[in-house]
Amino acid sequence: MADTNLYAVTALFRTPDQIIAAAKGVKEAGYTRYDVHTPYPVHGMDKAMGLPETKLGFVTLAAGIMGAVGMISFASWVAAVDYPQVIGGKPYWSWPAFVPVTYEIAVLLAVLLTVGAMIAFFFKFPNISHPLHDTPYMKAVSSDAYGVAVRADDPKFDEKEVRDLLKRLGGEVSPVEFSEEFRTFRPRLFEPRFLLLLAGVALVSAGGGYVTWNKLMFMPPFDWMMMQPKAKPQTVSTFYADGFGMRLPVSGTVARGFTLYPYTITDRADSVGALMVNPLVPTATVLSRGKQKYLTYCSPCHGNAGRGDSRMNGQFPNPPTLHSDKVRQWPDGALFHVMTVGQNVMPSYQYQISREDRWAVVHYVRTLQRALNAQESDLQ
Amino acid sequence: MNHHDTTLVPNNELPAGAVRTGWILTALGAALAVLSYLTDGHRAAFNHLIGFTFLASVSVGGLFFVALEYIAGAVWSTPFRRLSEFLAGLLPVTLLFGLPLIPQLHTLFHWSHADAVAADPILQAKAPYLNETFFIVRFAVVLGLWSLFAWLFRRNSMKQDADRDQRHTTTNIKLAAAFIPLFAVTVSVFSMDWLMSLEPHWFSTIFGIYYFTGTAITALAVVTYAMVSLSERGYFFAGVREDHYYSFGALLFGLLSFWAYIAFSQFMLIWYANLPEENFWFIARWQNGWEWVSIALVVLHFWLPYFMLVSRPSKMNTGNLKRSAALLVAVHFLDLYWLAMPTYSKTPVFGYHELAFPLLAVGIVIAGLAVQMKRYNSVPVGDPKLQRGIDFTL
């Protein structure tokens, strides 16, 4: 390293065969810190430079496996554990449906992490400048020439020897020095032009997104998906004689799983309640189902523990506590009756909570009552 | 260009051992096939169908790769194109091999029974397409077109060996442009006729592509196997390199992934919609022991070769390439067995009947290669792309 200001000695070549030979020559002369620049990928260059197999493939493989395992676990958890729904009559854990998204996330993550790893490890991010930038050498190798640059910090570097070698290989030799600009250049994150660019990109993408999803999608031809020849709810139908888009069930039919409830709000809860028996056994599953429905539908007014002390307290007529002697001595059916048809200002919940779930809520309310009125014997 | 060692080794014969194996397999397969027909004609007809569709896969797949090389302007495969041409040369043999099936349509195809059609509105609706006359016409037209194109491609290519005229390449590029769209239609028609219509009630719009993928993989696997084992013995040209091996391995890898993609797409759409006129086909392949064949197909046709070929060095390893190629050829028989045999039997059956026609088909492929290798140059010596193919680097 004779001259500290010298970055590299470069040489330009005119044909791909010359550059392959030059790369071989430089490698065989024992240099290690050199690079080849070509306007397009030259086949056989890796071998000529003696480059080892890239390790990037392992990043891709690891990222792909991560993406696949992560996505199939996520999809399984969502569909089978956290939010189980019956779709198309299939089991909750219907793995074939997860395959496309698993495949796509695996590819996506593999691509993103490969590019990310390339930028972070191989391009030495956040270093965005390089002494070869803005040199005549770089201009030439990005248009019509092929170049070799042997760096001055190579352990074997000797300027005269390198010049001789490159000349012998048939190149037009020229040294590249660190420019003053490169020496003093510090990337500044808060440069006004950069911030302005960021703001511009944000504005354009937000505006573009808004116009696309809120306006464009409702204009022809993109609204064709919405213009289907089908009866929509709450609209006039030209197809049915009576003009209604919504249809009533055929008279005398009952939906599957649905049982007609024979009593009304005018029936007394305790008397009709005595006529019904809870069909469910209070297992852990039933209780947790009851708890889920109770917390969703009942607790906003009745409170989490059934004391009638919810956050709605004072804004509505307060519901009485569920722990009164009257309610505790009601038969199960009476609770079910009140939930089904309503009472005073409480509306009917038969359309929100299914019949089975209402019976599960009854069990849960019983559990709450027992918990707040525990007896000596419960401790044993 | 920096020239590698390019001593051409054209006009060679297959190694004597391979020739012998080819004729022995042909003779053994033919003997077993005759025995099979004598003992159980029904079962033999279905296995004959498997052998026939396999031979069609290999030969028309070879033709496809010839056309693909011309249309895509590929150079890496030029030194080995003769192998694909030799496979395409088997098309007339395929036609002959399939001919004995024509009198047996009633054994194979439910739709060919007039009384069944009369009692079945779906078959009546399909009758304008699925009737014996039109079926035989399609068989003749499809195989005839393929044989015609194989003859044209090969004629120009062989002529070039002698006169070294570039214009033959130009003609073949034009032929390829005409052939590729024709191939897309004819291979769909062929697969629907011979494999899909075994279950005439079934619907699957992706079936043609599924079979096409099989043809492409199988032909490429045969070419790869032959190319690697012959190169190891110094055929084609001295100095076949990793760059050439890698290209075959990479294309094989891509195609087997494509097969999995298509196979899964076909399965998933049918599974999702769960319509009775579609799903019965998969249900039949998921019970009475067929589920094991289905699982074996997924493992052996995709997962195993996928991991055998996924890494870069593994695509350059000649032993690994040969093993993968042999596996993919064998597993195409499994694929065709899985496509055809559930119509014959509710449970998987395996015996000498099932061995006879695969042995015969493989024997015909090897013997066919041997005969043609003897007669023609094994390298297209007059092809203007040959030198670039020899010098090909990754």
PDB file of N, CA and C in Angstrom, chain A residues 239-269:
ATOM      1  N   PHE A 239     -87.797  -9.917 -10.515  1.00  0.00           N
ATOM      2  CA  PHE A 239     -87.926 -11.331 -10.850  1.00  0.00           C
ATOM      3  C   PHE A 239     -89.159 -11.942 -10.192  1.00  0.00           C
ATOM      4  N   TYR A 240     -89.345 -11.611  -8.872  1.00  0.00           N
ATOM      5  CA  TYR A 240     -90.462 -12.205  -8.145  1.00  0.00           C
ATOM      6  C   TYR A 240     -91.726 -11.374  -8.358  1.00  0.00           C
ATOM      7  N   ALA A 241     -92.833 -12.061  -8.441  1.00  0.00           N
ATOM      8  CA  ALA A 241     -94.099 -11.388  -8.734  1.00  0.00           C
ATOM      9  C   ALA A 241     -94.447 -10.364  -7.667  1.00  0.00           C
ATOM     10  N   ASP A 242     -94.130 -10.670  -6.395  1.00  0.00           N
ATOM     11  CA  ASP A 242     -94.532  -9.742  -5.339  1.00  0.00           C
ATOM     12  C   ASP A 242     -93.562  -8.568  -5.201  1.00  0.00           C
ATOM     13  N   GLY A 243     -92.459  -8.554  -5.978  1.00  0.00           N
ATOM     14  CA  GLY A 243     -91.569  -7.395  -5.974  1.00  0.00           C
ATOM     15  C   GLY A 243     -90.588  -7.365  -4.820  1.00  0.00           C
ATOM     16  N   PHE A 244     -90.608  -8.373  -3.925  1.00  0.00           N
ATOM     17  CA  PHE A 244     -89.671  -8.365  -2.796  1.00  0.00           C
ATOM     18  C   PHE A 244     -88.386  -9.111  -3.151  1.00  0.00           C
ATOM     19  N   GLY A 245     -87.252  -8.512  -2.820  1.00  0.00           N
ATOM     20  CA  GLY A 245     -85.981  -9.204  -3.017  1.00  0.00           C
ATOM     21  C   GLY A 245     -85.764 -10.273  -1.975  1.00  0.00           C
ATOM     22  N   MET A 246     -86.257 -10.063  -0.747  1.00  0.00           N
ATOM     23  CA  MET A 246     -86.071 -11.045   0.328  1.00  0.00           C
ATOM     24  C   MET A 246     -87.244 -12.011   0.322  1.00  0.00           C
ATOM     25  N   ARG A 247     -86.944 -13.297   0.536  1.00  0.00           N
ATOM     26  CA  ARG A 247     -88.011 -14.301   0.483  1.00  0.00           C
ATOM     27  C   ARG A 247     -88.363 -14.780   1.873  1.00  0.00           C
ATOM     28  N   LEU A 248     -89.640 -15.107   2.051  1.00  0.00           N
ATOM     29  CA  LEU A 248     -90.046 -15.716   3.313  1.00  0.00           C
ATOM     30  C   LEU A 248     -89.853 -17.221   3.199  1.00  0.00           C
ATOM     31  N   PRO A 249     -89.626 -17.889   4.340  1.00  0.00           N
ATOM     32  CA  PRO A 249     -89.525 -19.350   4.256  1.00  0.00           C
ATOM     33  C   PRO A 249     -90.854 -19.925   3.769  1.00  0.00           C
ATOM     34  N   VAL A 250     -90.792 -21.065   3.143  1.00  0.00           N
ATOM     35  CA  VAL A 250     -92.017 -21.729   2.692  1.00  0.00           C
ATOM     36  C   VAL A 250     -92.868 -22.037   3.909  1.00  0.00           C
ATOM     37  N   SER A 251     -94.152 -21.751   3.832  1.00  0.00           N
ATOM     38  CA  SER A 251     -94.991 -21.903   5.021  1.00  0.00           C
ATOM     39  C   SER A 251     -95.043 -23.362   5.429  1.00  0.00           C
ATOM     40  N   GLY A 252     -95.015 -23.573   6.750  1.00  0.00           N
ATOM     41  CA  GLY A 252     -95.046 -24.935   7.284  1.00  0.00           C
ATOM     42  C   GLY A 252     -93.675 -25.578   7.372  1.00  0.00           C
ATOM     43  N   THR A 253     -92.594 -24.868   7.028  1.00  0.00           N
ATOM     44  CA  THR A 253     -91.254 -25.444   7.136  1.00  0.00           C
ATOM     45  C   THR A 253     -90.496 -24.823   8.302  1.00  0.00           C
ATOM     46  N   VAL A 254     -89.525 -25.552   8.778  1.00  0.00           N
ATOM     47  CA  VAL A 254     -88.699 -25.103   9.901  1.00  0.00           C
ATOM     48  C   VAL A 254     -87.247 -25.263   9.487  1.00  0.00           C
ATOM     49  N   ALA A 255     -86.411 -24.286   9.819  1.00  0.00           N
ATOM     50  CA  ALA A 255     -84.999 -24.393   9.480  1.00  0.00           C
ATOM     51  C   ALA A 255     -84.360 -25.524  10.256  1.00  0.00           C
ATOM     52  N   ARG A 256     -83.336 -26.137   9.678  1.00  0.00           N
ATOM     53  CA  ARG A 256     -82.669 -27.249  10.364  1.00  0.00           C
ATOM     54  C   ARG A 256     -82.051 -26.766  11.673  1.00  0.00           C
ATOM     55  N   GLY A 257     -82.187 -27.572  12.718  1.00  0.00           N
ATOM     56  CA  GLY A 257     -81.597 -27.237  14.002  1.00  0.00           C
ATOM     57  C   GLY A 257     -82.413 -26.214  14.777  1.00  0.00           C
ATOM     58  N   PHE A 258     -83.538 -25.809  14.215  1.00  0.00           N
ATOM     59  CA  PHE A 258     -84.340 -24.778  14.856  1.00  0.00           C
ATOM     60  C   PHE A 258     -85.589 -25.421  15.446  1.00  0.00           C
ATOM     61  N   THR A 259     -85.914 -25.062  16.712  1.00  0.00           N
ATOM     62  CA  THR A 259     -87.131 -25.577  17.341  1.00  0.00           C
ATOM     63  C   THR A 259     -88.011 -24.386  17.681  1.00  0.00           C
ATOM     64  N   LEU A 260     -89.266 -24.478  17.360  1.00  0.00           N
ATOM     65  CA  LEU A 260     -90.174 -23.381  17.687  1.00  0.00           C
ATOM     66  C   LEU A 260     -90.300 -23.254  19.203  1.00  0.00           C
ATOM     67  N   TYR A 261     -90.279 -22.047  19.713  1.00  0.00           N
ATOM     68  CA  TYR A 261     -90.442 -21.842  21.151  1.00  0.00           C
ATOM     69  C   TYR A 261     -91.917 -21.588  21.425  1.00  0.00           C
ATOM     70  N   PRO A 262     -92.526 -22.399  22.268  1.00  0.00           N
ATOM     71  CA  PRO A 262     -93.988 -22.333  22.353  1.00  0.00           C
ATOM     72  C   PRO A 262     -94.516 -21.212  23.255  1.00  0.00           C
ATOM     73  N   TYR A 263     -93.643 -20.575  24.092  1.00  0.00           N
ATOM     74  CA  TYR A 263     -94.159 -19.609  25.069  1.00  0.00           C
ATOM     75  C   TYR A 263     -93.854 -18.194  24.629  1.00  0.00           C
ATOM     76  N   THR A 264     -94.561 -17.227  25.213  1.00  0.00           N
ATOM     77  CA  THR A 264     -94.355 -15.824  24.856  1.00  0.00           C
ATOM     78  C   THR A 264     -94.033 -15.023  26.110  1.00  0.00           C
ATOM     79  N   ILE A 265     -93.835 -13.724  25.914  1.00  0.00           N
ATOM     80  CA  ILE A 265     -93.434 -12.856  27.013  1.00  0.00           C
ATOM     81  C   ILE A 265     -94.549 -12.723  28.058  1.00  0.00           C
ATOM     82  N   THR A 266     -95.776 -13.080  27.676  1.00  0.00           N
ATOM     83  CA  THR A 266     -96.869 -12.961  28.648  1.00  0.00           C
ATOM     84  C   THR A 266     -96.909 -14.138  29.613  1.00  0.00           C
ATOM     85  N   ASP A 267     -96.155 -15.217  29.279  1.00  0.00           N
ATOM     86  CA  ASP A 267     -96.120 -16.364  30.211  1.00  0.00           C
ATOM     87  C   ASP A 267     -95.193 -16.045  31.373  1.00  0.00           C
ATOM     88  N   ARG A 268     -95.568 -16.507  32.565  1.00  0.00           N
ATOM     89  CA  ARG A 268     -94.725 -16.251  33.741  1.00  0.00           C
ATOM     90  C   ARG A 268     -93.475 -17.142  33.688  1.00  0.00           C
ATOM     91  N   ALA A 269     -92.346 -16.496  33.979  1.00  0.00           N
ATOM     92  CA  ALA A 269     -91.078 -17.221  33.854  1.00  0.00           C
ATOM     93  C   ALA A 269     -91.033 -18.456  34.745  1.00  0.00           C
TER      94      ALA A 269
END
